[in-house]
Structure formats: structure tokens, C-alpha cells
Amino acid sequence: LKMRISPPHERRKRPTKLNIGPRHRHRPAKAPTLEAENALHQAIQSSRVLETLRGHAGPFFFLAYSPDGSKLATTGGDDFAKVWDAGTGEELLTLKGHEGVTIGIRFSPDGKRLATASHDGTVIVWDAQSGERLLTLSDVGAELTAVQFSPDGNLLAANGASDGHIRIWDAKTGEQLRSFLAHEAPMWFVTYDAKGDRLATASVDGTAKVWDADTNEELLTLGGHEDVVSRVNFSPDGQRLATSSMKVRV
């Protein structure tokens, strides 16, 4: 995992250009506001590479900061996860327990637990400090790709890449509470809103969907992409939803 932002003396000054996805002739992109331009300039001028993390066999798949920002957890093209000191880049833990490629990773809201999801059909919950395995949540035959704690930390949601189902577990006992079909096509991502009332999913069928987290009722189906929808996230206030696709469009 490497972030490279050139220092100010290596860059020539030029007007800021924001380009998110292909432009449509009938809907020209709005010019950025002066406030946004100034914020972008300040961020670039103050940015620099802090650490370069190496430790996975393949590309980094997912990463997650702990709630207090002190740790960074990663998955790559292998069957384990790693936890790093976010300030120094020191490797703190290597979490081994999956028997397939480990994809999803997420800290609990209090930062004490860490959950990983794997193509082996399991979610493992770990002690984020010691690396001890606390729970193994299994659904045989499901290739799990993303995992999310509910905002109160009591539930875990994971999505099946192969079968389009969402699984919900009790995050403390490991009991599977329910499973339901969200997409007919494989699904890549699932997330809660800030209150835990809704779930959002992203699928290779080109849509994102919003669900009632208690009843599994489908609330919205969002189109607009011409390719796989790879990620979806709620805004902090829950009023908006951002989706991204493989065609570099948000």
C-alpha cells in the first residue's frame, strides 16, 4: 500500500481540474467553487508520503482505520489480514485463520474487535489488541467479500459475492439471525447507515439497493451505472448515497 503525492517544489502551478467520470455533453460539469479549490490546494501542499506498507502477496483489497485512527488493518491477495501502527507503519499483528482469500475487514465501533470476511465462507472476529480469535461465523458455500459492524457493534453484516445474499449475525454470540437475497447477481459490498436503520448493497448487476435493516424490505433500487457497482456509502447524515463503478464513475 503506497500513497505518492509530489511535494510542492516538484509541481508546476496550474489551474485545478476536477474530473469525476466521463462528461456528458448535455450535462456539463459544474465549475468548482473557490472554497473547494482553496481547500484542495491546501491539502495538496501539506500532503506527503508518511509510510509505505508492504506485507501482502498481492494487491491490497480492503483497508480500515480503527475508530481512534491509531491502527490500520489491511487485506491482500492471501489468506490473512494485518494490523499496522498508523503513525509509524510498524506491523502489529498478522491474523491467520481463513482458508481462502481474505477480502473484507472492519473494526468494531469501539475499536476493540476486528472482523474479516473471506472467500472460504467465514467471518472471523478477532481481538484487535491481542489478535486472539473470538468467533468464527460460517456460511458454507458463500464467498464473502465485505463485512460491516452495525453502529452499535451488536450485529455483523456480510455479503456473498457468489450468491447475492446478505447474512446478519449476532456479533457477540455468533448466531446467524437471518439471510436474504439482495441481488440476483453477485454482490460486492454492503454497509450500514450511521443509525443502523438501513443497509446499502452494491452489485455486478449495475445497481445499488437500500434495505430496511430490521425487516429486509427493499426501499430503493438505484441505477445509473453502465458497469459493476463496486462500492456504496451513506453520507454521515444518511440523506445521500454515493456509488462507484468499475468505469471510474461516481
XYZ file of N, CA and C in Angstrom:
750
model
N 0.869 -1.181 0.000
C 0.000 0.000 0.000
C 0.899 1.222 0.000
N 0.798 2.047 -1.047
C 1.683 3.200 -1.138
C 0.908 4.383 -1.657
N 1.088 5.497 -0.997
C 0.463 6.738 -1.433
C 1.560 7.694 -1.832
N 1.475 8.233 -3.032
C 2.521 9.132 -3.518
C 1.904 10.442 -3.940
N 2.244 11.486 -3.239
C 1.801 12.833 -3.592
C 3.038 13.701 -3.693
N 3.288 14.264 -4.845
C 4.510 15.022 -5.054
C 4.575 16.235 -4.148
N 5.741 16.544 -3.586
C 5.883 17.755 -2.782
C 5.737 18.991 -3.636
N 5.456 20.127 -3.028
C 5.144 21.345 -3.778
C 6.210 21.731 -4.792
N 7.526 21.536 -4.459
C 8.567 22.032 -5.360
C 8.682 21.205 -6.633
N 8.022 20.017 -6.688
C 8.076 19.182 -7.881
C 6.930 19.483 -8.835
N 6.003 20.335 -8.440
C 4.835 20.561 -9.257
C 4.842 21.959 -9.842
N 4.402 22.038 -11.070
C 4.191 23.348 -11.659
C 2.791 23.817 -11.334
N 2.631 25.080 -11.080
C 1.321 25.603 -10.731
C 0.433 25.584 -11.972
N -0.756 25.094 -11.801
C -1.713 25.042 -12.889
C -3.115 25.118 -12.303
N -4.084 25.510 -13.097
C -5.456 25.573 -12.574
C -5.924 24.198 -12.134
N -6.702 24.187 -11.065
C -7.248 22.929 -10.562
C -8.331 22.417 -11.496
N -8.263 21.124 -11.802
C -9.272 20.499 -12.658
C -9.836 19.291 -11.960
N -11.136 19.256 -11.735
C -11.800 18.124 -11.118
C -12.516 17.349 -12.206
N -12.212 16.042 -12.292
C -12.835 15.216 -13.309
C -13.279 13.911 -12.679
N -14.558 13.755 -12.420
C -15.100 12.539 -11.824
C -15.989 11.884 -12.863
N -15.446 10.865 -13.522
C -16.206 10.139 -14.518
C -16.296 10.879 -15.836
N -16.795 10.227 -16.871
C -16.927 10.847 -18.187
C -17.960 11.946 -18.183
N -17.694 12.981 -18.943
C -18.639 14.084 -19.009
C -19.725 13.803 -20.037
N -20.877 14.349 -19.769
C -21.995 14.230 -20.701
C -22.192 15.600 -21.334
N -22.279 15.632 -22.645
C -22.375 16.913 -23.335
C -23.621 17.695 -22.937
N -24.675 16.942 -22.671
C -25.918 17.635 -22.333
C -25.981 18.053 -20.873
N -24.975 17.606 -20.058
C -24.919 17.998 -18.643
C -23.486 18.375 -18.291
N -23.027 19.560 -18.693
C -21.646 19.946 -18.418
C -21.364 19.998 -16.929
N -20.117 19.624 -16.564
C -19.732 19.611 -15.154
C -19.733 21.022 -14.590
N -20.181 21.157 -13.369
C -20.188 22.460 -12.718
C -18.783 22.856 -12.299
N -18.479 24.134 -12.427
C -17.158 24.605 -12.011
C -17.039 24.522 -10.493
N -15.861 24.107 -9.997
C -15.685 24.031 -8.552
C -15.750 25.409 -7.917
N -16.224 25.473 -6.702
C -16.294 26.743 -6.010
C -14.897 27.176 -5.578
N -14.736 28.455 -5.309
C -13.455 28.978 -4.862
C -13.037 28.337 -3.545
N -14.004 28.111 -2.664
C -13.707 27.478 -1.381
C -13.165 26.060 -1.579
N -13.767 25.313 -2.509
C -13.306 23.946 -2.784
C -11.911 23.959 -3.394
N -11.658 24.901 -4.310
C -10.336 24.992 -4.925
C -9.272 25.294 -3.878
N -9.558 26.232 -2.984
C -8.594 26.585 -1.943
C -8.319 25.419 -1.014
N -9.364 24.688 -0.653
C -9.191 23.522 0.223
C -8.342 22.461 -0.444
N -8.559 22.243 -1.756
C -7.775 21.258 -2.493
C -6.311 21.670 -2.571
N -6.048 22.933 -2.867
C -4.665 23.428 -2.928
C -3.960 23.255 -1.581
N -4.648 23.593 -0.509
C -4.039 23.478 0.816
C -3.741 22.032 1.169
N -4.662 21.120 0.806
C -4.458 19.701 1.103
C -3.259 19.156 0.343
N -3.132 19.525 -0.935
C -2.008 19.037 -1.747
C -0.683 19.587 -1.237
N -0.652 20.868 -0.898
C 0.579 21.482 -0.455
C 1.068 20.929 0.877
N 0.143 20.480 1.713
C 0.534 19.983 3.035
C 0.710 18.467 3.057
N 0.395 17.788 1.935
C 0.440 16.331 1.908
C 1.830 15.815 1.563
N 2.121 14.648 2.089
C 3.370 13.973 1.760
C 3.216 12.497 2.108
N 4.086 11.667 1.548
C 4.054 10.243 1.864
C 4.560 10.063 3.287
N 3.736 9.464 4.144
C 4.114 9.245 5.535
C 4.739 7.877 5.734
N 4.096 6.841 5.203
C 4.596 5.482 5.361
C 4.249 4.670 4.124
N 5.066 3.666 3.821
C 4.759 2.688 2.793
C 4.670 1.330 3.465
N 3.516 0.683 3.324
C 3.273 -0.597 3.993
C 3.375 -1.730 2.983
N 4.189 -2.719 3.310
C 4.336 -3.895 2.456
C 4.188 -5.140 3.318
N 3.427 -6.118 2.819
C 3.271 -7.310 3.635
C 2.288 -8.316 3.091
N 1.673 -8.001 1.929
C 0.720 -8.928 1.327
C 1.269 -9.478 0.011
N 0.797 -10.665 -0.346
C 1.300 -11.330 -1.545
C 0.793 -10.676 -2.826
N -0.354 -10.046 -2.766
C -0.950 -9.433 -3.944
C -1.368 -8.008 -3.654
N -2.230 -7.452 -4.489
C -2.705 -6.082 -4.261
C -3.528 -5.986 -2.986
N -3.478 -4.834 -2.345
C -4.308 -4.607 -1.165
C -5.768 -4.549 -1.604
N -6.642 -5.307 -0.915
C -8.054 -5.335 -1.259
C -8.852 -4.317 -0.451
N -8.773 -4.416 0.863
C -9.510 -3.526 1.750
C -8.563 -2.996 2.811
N -8.874 -1.822 3.318
C -8.173 -1.306 4.492
C -9.163 -0.557 5.364
N -8.868 -0.521 6.644
C -9.777 0.123 7.593
C -8.985 0.738 8.728
N -9.288 1.979 9.041
C -8.714 2.627 10.222
C -9.513 2.223 11.454
N -8.827 2.107 12.578
C -9.523 1.954 13.849
C -10.234 3.267 14.166
N -11.288 3.242 14.976
C -12.040 4.468 15.261
C -11.195 5.621 15.795
N -10.142 5.310 16.555
C -9.302 6.391 17.085
C -8.164 6.771 16.142
N -8.071 6.111 14.991
C -7.060 6.443 13.997
C -5.668 5.944 14.301
N -5.495 5.150 15.351
C -4.150 4.722 15.738
C -3.675 3.474 14.989
N -4.635 2.711 14.407
C -4.270 1.469 13.723
C -4.881 1.449 12.330
N -4.236 0.677 11.466
C -4.733 0.462 10.118
C -4.723 -1.035 9.863
N -5.838 -1.584 9.404
C -5.948 -3.009 9.121
C -6.093 -3.211 7.619
N -5.443 -4.255 7.076
C -5.425 -4.468 5.635
C -5.643 -5.929 5.276
N -6.153 -6.139 4.055
C -6.209 -7.472 3.456
C -5.601 -7.384 2.067
N -5.091 -8.525 1.575
C -4.475 -8.560 0.247
C -4.785 -9.872 -0.440
N -3.966 -10.252 -1.407
C -4.231 -11.455 -2.179
C -3.762 -12.713 -1.492
N -4.126 -12.888 -0.228
C -3.681 -14.037 0.556
C -4.751 -14.380 1.590
N -4.445 -15.305 2.495
C -5.463 -15.793 3.429
C -5.316 -15.222 4.832
N -4.721 -14.054 4.969
C -4.572 -13.446 6.283
C -4.802 -11.939 6.200
N -4.896 -11.314 7.361
C -5.020 -9.866 7.466
C -3.882 -9.349 8.333
N -3.600 -8.071 8.221
C -2.547 -7.461 9.024
C -3.058 -6.193 9.687
N -2.486 -5.908 10.852
C -2.791 -4.680 11.573
C -1.483 -3.922 11.759
N -1.533 -2.621 11.477
C -0.350 -1.776 11.484
C -0.540 -0.597 12.430
N 0.569 -0.092 12.940
C 0.547 1.184 13.652
C 0.419 2.278 12.606
N -0.663 3.048 12.664
C -0.933 4.047 11.632
C 0.045 5.213 11.673
N 0.707 5.412 12.792
C 1.661 6.516 12.895
C 3.060 6.169 12.443
N 3.494 4.939 12.750
C 4.875 4.546 12.449
C 4.992 3.561 11.299
N 3.896 2.886 10.938
C 3.948 1.865 9.902
C 4.417 0.514 10.411
N 4.625 0.389 11.715
C 5.073 -0.878 12.286
C 3.963 -1.929 12.194
N 4.330 -3.150 11.790
C 3.372 -4.243 11.744
C 3.121 -4.742 13.156
N 1.846 -4.730 13.574
C 1.486 -5.125 14.935
C 0.977 -6.555 15.011
N 0.164 -6.958 14.036
C -0.456 -8.285 14.076
C -0.561 -8.862 12.673
N -0.443 -10.183 12.576
C -0.824 -10.930 11.380
C -1.902 -11.914 11.809
N -3.079 -11.777 11.226
C -4.236 -12.563 11.639
C -4.450 -13.713 10.658
N -4.130 -14.925 11.107
C -4.247 -16.111 10.264
C -5.345 -17.016 10.805
N -6.208 -17.489 9.915
C -7.303 -18.348 10.336
C -8.218 -18.724 9.194
N -8.225 -17.914 8.140
C -9.042 -18.220 6.969
C -8.345 -19.249 6.084
N -9.133 -19.974 5.316
C -8.600 -20.973 4.404
C -8.793 -20.563 2.943
N -9.146 -19.321 2.745
C -9.304 -18.769 1.406
C -8.868 -17.319 1.411
N -8.930 -16.696 0.240
C -8.523 -15.295 0.132
C -9.367 -14.434 1.067
N -8.701 -13.612 1.863
C -9.375 -12.724 2.813
C -9.613 -11.376 2.137
N -10.864 -10.925 2.142
C -11.223 -9.709 1.408
C -11.630 -8.577 2.359
N -12.798 -8.720 2.982
C -13.352 -7.638 3.794
C -12.701 -7.539 5.160
N -12.659 -6.316 5.691
C -12.104 -6.106 7.025
C -12.706 -4.838 7.622
N -13.025 -4.882 8.921
C -13.653 -3.728 9.561
C -13.464 -3.793 11.072
N -13.138 -2.649 11.685
C -13.097 -2.541 13.143
C -14.511 -2.362 13.681
N -14.715 -2.835 14.902
C -15.973 -2.551 15.594
C -15.986 -1.074 15.984
N -17.162 -0.502 16.246
C -17.240 0.929 16.580
C -16.407 1.331 17.788
N -16.197 0.415 18.757
C -15.371 0.756 19.915
C -13.892 0.440 19.701
N -13.552 -0.134 18.546
C -12.158 -0.419 18.214
C -11.573 -1.635 18.890
N -12.358 -2.365 19.660
C -11.822 -3.499 20.416
C -11.814 -4.801 19.614
N -12.637 -4.871 18.580
C -12.725 -6.080 17.763
C -12.468 -5.737 16.301
N -12.119 -6.767 15.553
C -11.854 -6.633 14.132
C -12.507 -7.826 13.438
N -13.235 -7.582 12.372
C -13.888 -8.666 11.641
C -13.301 -8.770 10.244
N -13.087 -10.001 9.783
C -12.592 -10.254 8.438
C -13.549 -11.210 7.727
N -13.709 -11.015 6.412
C -14.566 -11.874 5.593
C -13.732 -12.492 4.492
N -14.029 -13.753 4.180
C -13.181 -14.493 3.252
C -14.004 -15.277 2.234
N -13.337 -15.631 1.143
C -13.945 -16.491 0.135
C -14.165 -17.908 0.653
N -13.627 -18.229 1.830
C -13.868 -19.564 2.395
C -15.244 -19.674 3.058
N -16.046 -18.589 3.003
C -17.386 -18.617 3.552
C -17.470 -18.317 5.034
N -16.411 -17.728 5.602
C -16.429 -17.414 7.031
C -16.149 -15.943 7.293
N -16.686 -15.474 8.395
C -16.301 -14.205 9.010
C -15.634 -14.556 10.332
N -14.462 -14.019 10.574
C -13.783 -14.241 11.847
C -13.721 -12.922 12.604
N -14.068 -12.973 13.882
C -13.973 -11.799 14.752
C -12.750 -11.979 15.640
N -11.898 -10.957 15.666
C -10.626 -11.014 16.384
C -10.587 -9.957 17.480
N -9.787 -10.220 18.502
C -9.438 -9.184 19.469
C -8.429 -8.269 18.786
N -8.766 -6.991 18.645
C -7.935 -6.068 17.880
C -6.616 -5.736 18.568
N -6.518 -6.016 19.853
C -5.285 -5.739 20.586
C -4.341 -6.941 20.583
N -4.872 -8.123 20.876
C -4.025 -9.314 21.014
C -3.977 -10.178 19.761
N -4.982 -10.046 18.885
C -5.066 -10.899 17.709
C -5.743 -12.235 17.975
N -6.277 -12.424 19.186
C -6.959 -13.671 19.520
C -8.245 -13.812 18.717
N -8.498 -15.031 18.224
C -9.742 -15.286 17.511
C -10.873 -15.425 18.535
N -11.924 -14.619 18.377
C -13.032 -14.629 19.312
C -14.211 -15.443 18.805
N -14.526 -15.309 17.517
C -15.673 -16.001 16.926
C -15.360 -16.375 15.485
N -15.918 -17.484 15.037
C -15.903 -17.830 13.616
C -17.343 -18.008 13.172
N -17.778 -17.163 12.244
C -19.150 -17.180 11.728
C -19.101 -17.794 10.343
N -19.860 -18.860 10.150
C -19.710 -19.637 8.926
C -21.012 -19.743 8.156
N -20.884 -19.687 6.822
C -21.996 -19.977 5.930
C -21.412 -20.742 4.750
N -21.475 -22.046 4.811
C -20.800 -22.910 3.847
C -21.265 -22.613 2.425
N -20.312 -22.470 1.518
C -20.631 -22.252 0.111
C -20.685 -20.793 -0.296
N -20.661 -19.873 0.663
C -20.724 -18.448 0.346
C -19.324 -17.872 0.235
N -19.055 -17.159 -0.844
C -17.788 -16.442 -0.977
C -18.012 -15.018 -0.466
N -17.620 -14.759 0.759
C -17.898 -13.477 1.393
C -16.825 -12.460 1.025
N -17.260 -11.234 0.730
C -16.308 -10.214 0.287
C -16.267 -8.972 1.165
N -17.350 -8.620 1.808
C -17.368 -7.416 2.644
C -18.060 -7.725 3.955
N -17.639 -7.051 5.006
C -18.228 -7.249 6.327
C -18.348 -5.898 7.011
N -19.430 -5.690 7.743
C -19.667 -4.420 8.422
C -20.303 -4.659 9.780
N -19.794 -3.981 10.805
C -20.471 -3.932 12.099
C -21.621 -2.924 12.016
N -22.694 -3.199 12.726
C -23.724 -2.180 12.898
C -23.150 -1.075 13.784
N -23.712 0.131 13.725
C -23.160 1.243 14.500
C -23.076 0.994 16.006
N -23.954 0.149 16.553
C -23.888 -0.154 17.980
C -22.968 -1.336 18.280
N -22.418 -1.965 17.241
C -21.487 -3.072 17.431
C -22.129 -4.403 17.743
N -23.443 -4.477 17.733
C -24.129 -5.708 18.131
C -24.347 -6.695 16.985
N -24.319 -6.200 15.744
C -24.585 -7.041 14.587
C -23.427 -6.995 13.600
N -23.320 -8.045 12.809
C -22.364 -8.092 11.705
C -23.119 -8.446 10.435
N -22.905 -7.676 9.383
C -23.487 -7.977 8.079
C -22.369 -8.324 7.115
N -22.578 -9.365 6.314
C -21.614 -9.751 5.286
C -22.367 -10.102 4.027
N -21.738 -9.862 2.882
C -22.397 -10.164 1.615
C -21.692 -11.294 0.884
N -22.487 -12.072 0.166
C -21.947 -13.162 -0.630
C -21.647 -12.708 -2.040
N -20.389 -12.877 -2.462
C -20.021 -12.483 -3.818
C -20.657 -13.408 -4.842
N -20.885 -14.651 -4.464
C -21.345 -15.639 -5.439
C -22.858 -15.792 -5.500
N -23.547 -15.546 -4.391
C -24.981 -15.847 -4.382
C -25.893 -14.649 -4.142
N -25.334 -13.451 -3.941
C -26.151 -12.251 -3.806
C -26.937 -12.126 -2.524
N -26.589 -12.918 -1.496
C -27.293 -12.867 -0.212
C -26.559 -11.995 0.805
N -27.322 -11.385 1.698
C -26.781 -10.712 2.878
C -26.988 -11.622 4.074
N -25.959 -11.793 4.879
C -26.074 -12.547 6.130
C -25.923 -11.587 7.306
N -26.752 -11.778 8.316
C -26.688 -10.972 9.532
C -26.437 -11.900 10.712
N -25.381 -11.602 11.490
C -25.055 -12.388 12.679
C -25.117 -11.527 13.933
N -25.360 -12.167 15.064
C -25.147 -11.536 16.360
C -23.640 -11.472 16.569
N -23.092 -10.266 16.704
C -21.632 -10.084 16.752
C -21.014 -10.561 18.057
N -21.850 -10.842 19.063
C -21.310 -11.287 20.350
C -21.445 -12.792 20.555
N -22.521 -13.374 20.024
C -22.727 -14.816 20.209
C -22.357 -15.631 18.980
N -22.346 -14.986 17.807
C -22.060 -15.689 16.571
C -23.266 -16.338 15.929
N -24.448 -16.170 16.513
C -25.657 -16.764 15.951
C -26.059 -16.034 14.667
N -26.336 -16.813 13.603
C -26.844 -16.182 12.383
C -28.332 -15.894 12.572
N -28.686 -14.624 12.449
C -30.056 -14.192 12.707
C -30.936 -14.309 11.465
N -30.372 -13.991 10.303
C -31.153 -14.104 9.082
C -30.228 -14.000 7.864
N -30.776 -14.399 6.733
C -30.093 -14.300 5.443
C -31.163 -14.044 4.397
N -30.919 -13.092 3.494
C -31.918 -12.827 2.463
C -31.250 -12.447 1.148
N -31.965 -12.707 0.057
C -31.461 -12.408 -1.281
C -31.574 -10.915 -1.551
N -30.445 -10.286 -1.849
C -30.434 -8.852 -2.136
C -30.316 -8.579 -3.632
N -29.533 -9.385 -4.333
C -29.344 -9.226 -5.781
C -29.322 -10.611 -6.422
N -29.859 -10.707 -7.623
C -29.793 -11.960 -8.369
C -28.369 -12.221 -8.859
N -27.606 -11.148 -9.040
C -26.222 -11.249 -9.499
C -25.278 -11.181 -8.290
N -24.019 -11.540 -8.480
C -23.048 -11.430 -7.385
C -22.998 -10.017 -6.805
N -22.694 -9.922 -5.531
C -22.697 -8.660 -4.802
C -21.300 -8.393 -4.249
N -20.885 -7.127 -4.288
C -19.523 -6.783 -3.890
C -19.410 -6.096 -2.542
N -20.461 -5.432 -2.097
C -20.281 -4.591 -0.912
C -21.598 -4.428 -0.170
N -21.492 -4.256 1.154
C -22.649 -3.969 1.993
C -22.202 -3.020 3.104
N -23.077 -2.102 3.486
C -22.742 -1.156 4.557
C -24.004 -0.698 5.272
N -23.851 -0.294 6.526
C -24.941 0.292 7.316
C -24.920 1.811 7.193
N -26.067 2.436 7.413
C -26.066 3.878 7.600
C -25.672 4.189 9.049
N -25.523 5.469 9.361
C -24.978 5.863 10.665
C -25.863 5.469 11.837
N -27.159 5.326 11.605
C -28.078 4.955 12.681
C -28.299 3.447 12.773
N -27.888 2.715 11.741
C -28.114 1.278 11.727
C -29.500 0.877 11.277
N -30.265 1.839 10.738
C -31.635 1.563 10.308
C -31.701 0.959 8.910
N -30.680 1.253 8.088
C -30.701 0.810 6.697
C -29.375 0.161 6.310
N -29.467 -0.714 5.320
C -28.298 -1.311 4.695
C -28.279 -0.897 3.233
N -27.087 -0.743 2.674
C -26.954 -0.491 1.242
C -26.037 -1.551 0.649
N -26.367 -1.986 -0.568
C -25.600 -3.034 -1.225
C -25.176 -2.589 -2.620
N -24.062 -3.151 -3.107
C -23.551 -2.860 -4.447
C -23.345 -4.179 -5.179
N -23.730 -4.220 -6.457
C -23.735 -5.483 -7.186
C -23.145 -5.347 -8.584
N -22.755 -6.493 -9.136
C -22.267 -6.530 -10.508
C -23.394 -6.326 -11.512
N -24.655 -6.321 -11.051
C -25.774 -6.087 -11.953
C -25.934 -4.609 -12.314
N -25.017 -3.751 -11.806
C -25.051 -2.329 -12.140
C -25.952 -1.498 -11.264
N -26.437 -2.075 -10.169
C -27.324 -1.327 -9.281
C -26.804 -1.326 -7.845
N -27.277 -0.349 -7.102
C -27.144 -0.334 -5.647
C -28.553 -0.361 -5.078
N -28.714 -0.999 -3.923
C -30.023 -1.078 -3.303
C -29.937 -0.662 -1.841
N -31.056 -0.137 -1.330
C -31.162 0.257 0.070
C -32.246 -0.597 0.709
N -31.945 -1.110 1.917
C -32.821 -2.060 2.595
C -33.123 -1.597 4.012
N -34.312 -1.939 4.491
C -34.619 -1.766 5.902
C -33.834 -2.819 6.675
N -32.998 -2.388 7.619
C -32.093 -3.307 8.313
C -32.814 -4.246 9.273
N -34.052 -3.934 9.627
C -34.809 -4.787 10.550
C -35.731 -5.768 9.831
N -36.365 -5.296 8.751
C -37.381 -6.123 8.086
C -36.900 -6.747 6.789
N -35.724 -6.316 6.277
C -35.188 -6.770 4.983
C -35.981 -6.223 3.797
N -36.885 -5.282 4.039
C -37.672 -4.702 2.956
C -36.787 -3.864 2.046
N -36.950 -4.034 0.730
C -36.212 -3.223 -0.231
C -36.841 -1.834 -0.300
N -36.051 -0.801 -0.039
C -36.551 0.567 -0.008
C -36.284 1.311 -1.309
N -35.115 1.081 -1.917
C -34.720 1.788 -3.132
C -33.859 0.884 -4.004
N -33.985 1.068 -5.325
C -33.043 0.492 -6.282
C -32.480 1.642 -7.096
N -31.170 1.779 -7.087
C -30.503 2.911 -7.720
C -29.709 2.435 -8.929
N -30.053 2.960 -10.106
C -29.332 2.647 -11.334
C -28.423 3.797 -11.731
N -28.086 3.862 -13.005
C -27.271 4.972 -13.496
C -25.876 4.561 -13.924
N -25.399 3.417 -13.444
C -24.082 2.931 -13.853
C -24.223 1.969 -15.035
N -23.189 1.906 -15.853
C -23.185 1.020 -17.013
C -22.328 -0.215 -16.767
N -21.840 -0.361 -15.543
C -20.940 -1.464 -15.248
C -21.143 -1.883 -13.794
N -20.265 -2.770 -13.322
C -20.297 -3.257 -11.947
C -20.295 -2.094 -10.959
N -21.205 -2.100 -9.998
C -21.155 -1.147 -8.893
C -20.304 -1.793 -7.797
N -19.150 -1.196 -7.525
C -18.183 -1.836 -6.630
C -18.280 -1.363 -5.188
N -18.720 -0.140 -4.948
C -18.810 0.389 -3.587
C -20.037 1.272 -3.451
N -20.503 1.373 -2.220
C -21.625 2.242 -1.902
C -21.447 2.717 -0.466
N -21.723 3.991 -0.207
C -21.599 4.531 1.146
C -22.629 5.627 1.384
N -23.171 5.636 2.604
C -24.071 6.695 3.022
C -23.269 7.929 3.437
N -23.865 9.095 3.243
C -23.306 10.308 3.832
C -23.520 10.241 5.344
N -22.749 11.003 6.132
C -22.892 10.934 7.591
C -24.305 11.193 8.096
N -25.049 12.076 7.405
C -26.417 12.374 7.855
C -27.446 11.405 7.283
N -27.003 10.473 6.427
C -27.897 9.474 5.876
C -28.809 9.953 4.771
N -28.653 11.201 4.314
C -29.545 11.760 3.313
C -29.105 11.472 1.882
N -27.820 11.148 1.697
C -27.300 10.890 0.365
C -26.559 9.562 0.339
N -26.367 9.058 -0.882
C -25.685 7.788 -1.080
C -24.732 7.954 -2.266
N -23.487 7.562 -2.088
C -22.508 7.625 -3.176
C -22.190 6.207 -3.640
N -22.136 6.017 -4.944
C -21.792 4.726 -5.514
C -20.641 4.900 -6.491
N -19.820 3.874 -6.635
C -18.735 3.910 -7.609
C -18.773 2.645 -8.450
N -18.270 2.753 -9.691
C -18.313 1.621 -10.605
C -16.934 1.324 -11.154
N -16.831 0.226 -11.900
C -15.563 -0.154 -12.496
C -15.182 0.745 -13.664
N -16.107 1.583 -14.114
C -15.809 2.516 -15.196
C -15.385 3.869 -14.661
N -14.834 3.880 -13.468
C -14.279 5.094 -12.855
C -15.302 6.211 -12.815
N -16.492 5.867 -12.399
C -17.547 6.869 -12.288
C -18.148 6.815 -10.890
N -18.397 7.994 -10.311
C -19.056 8.099 -9.014
C -20.400 8.775 -9.223
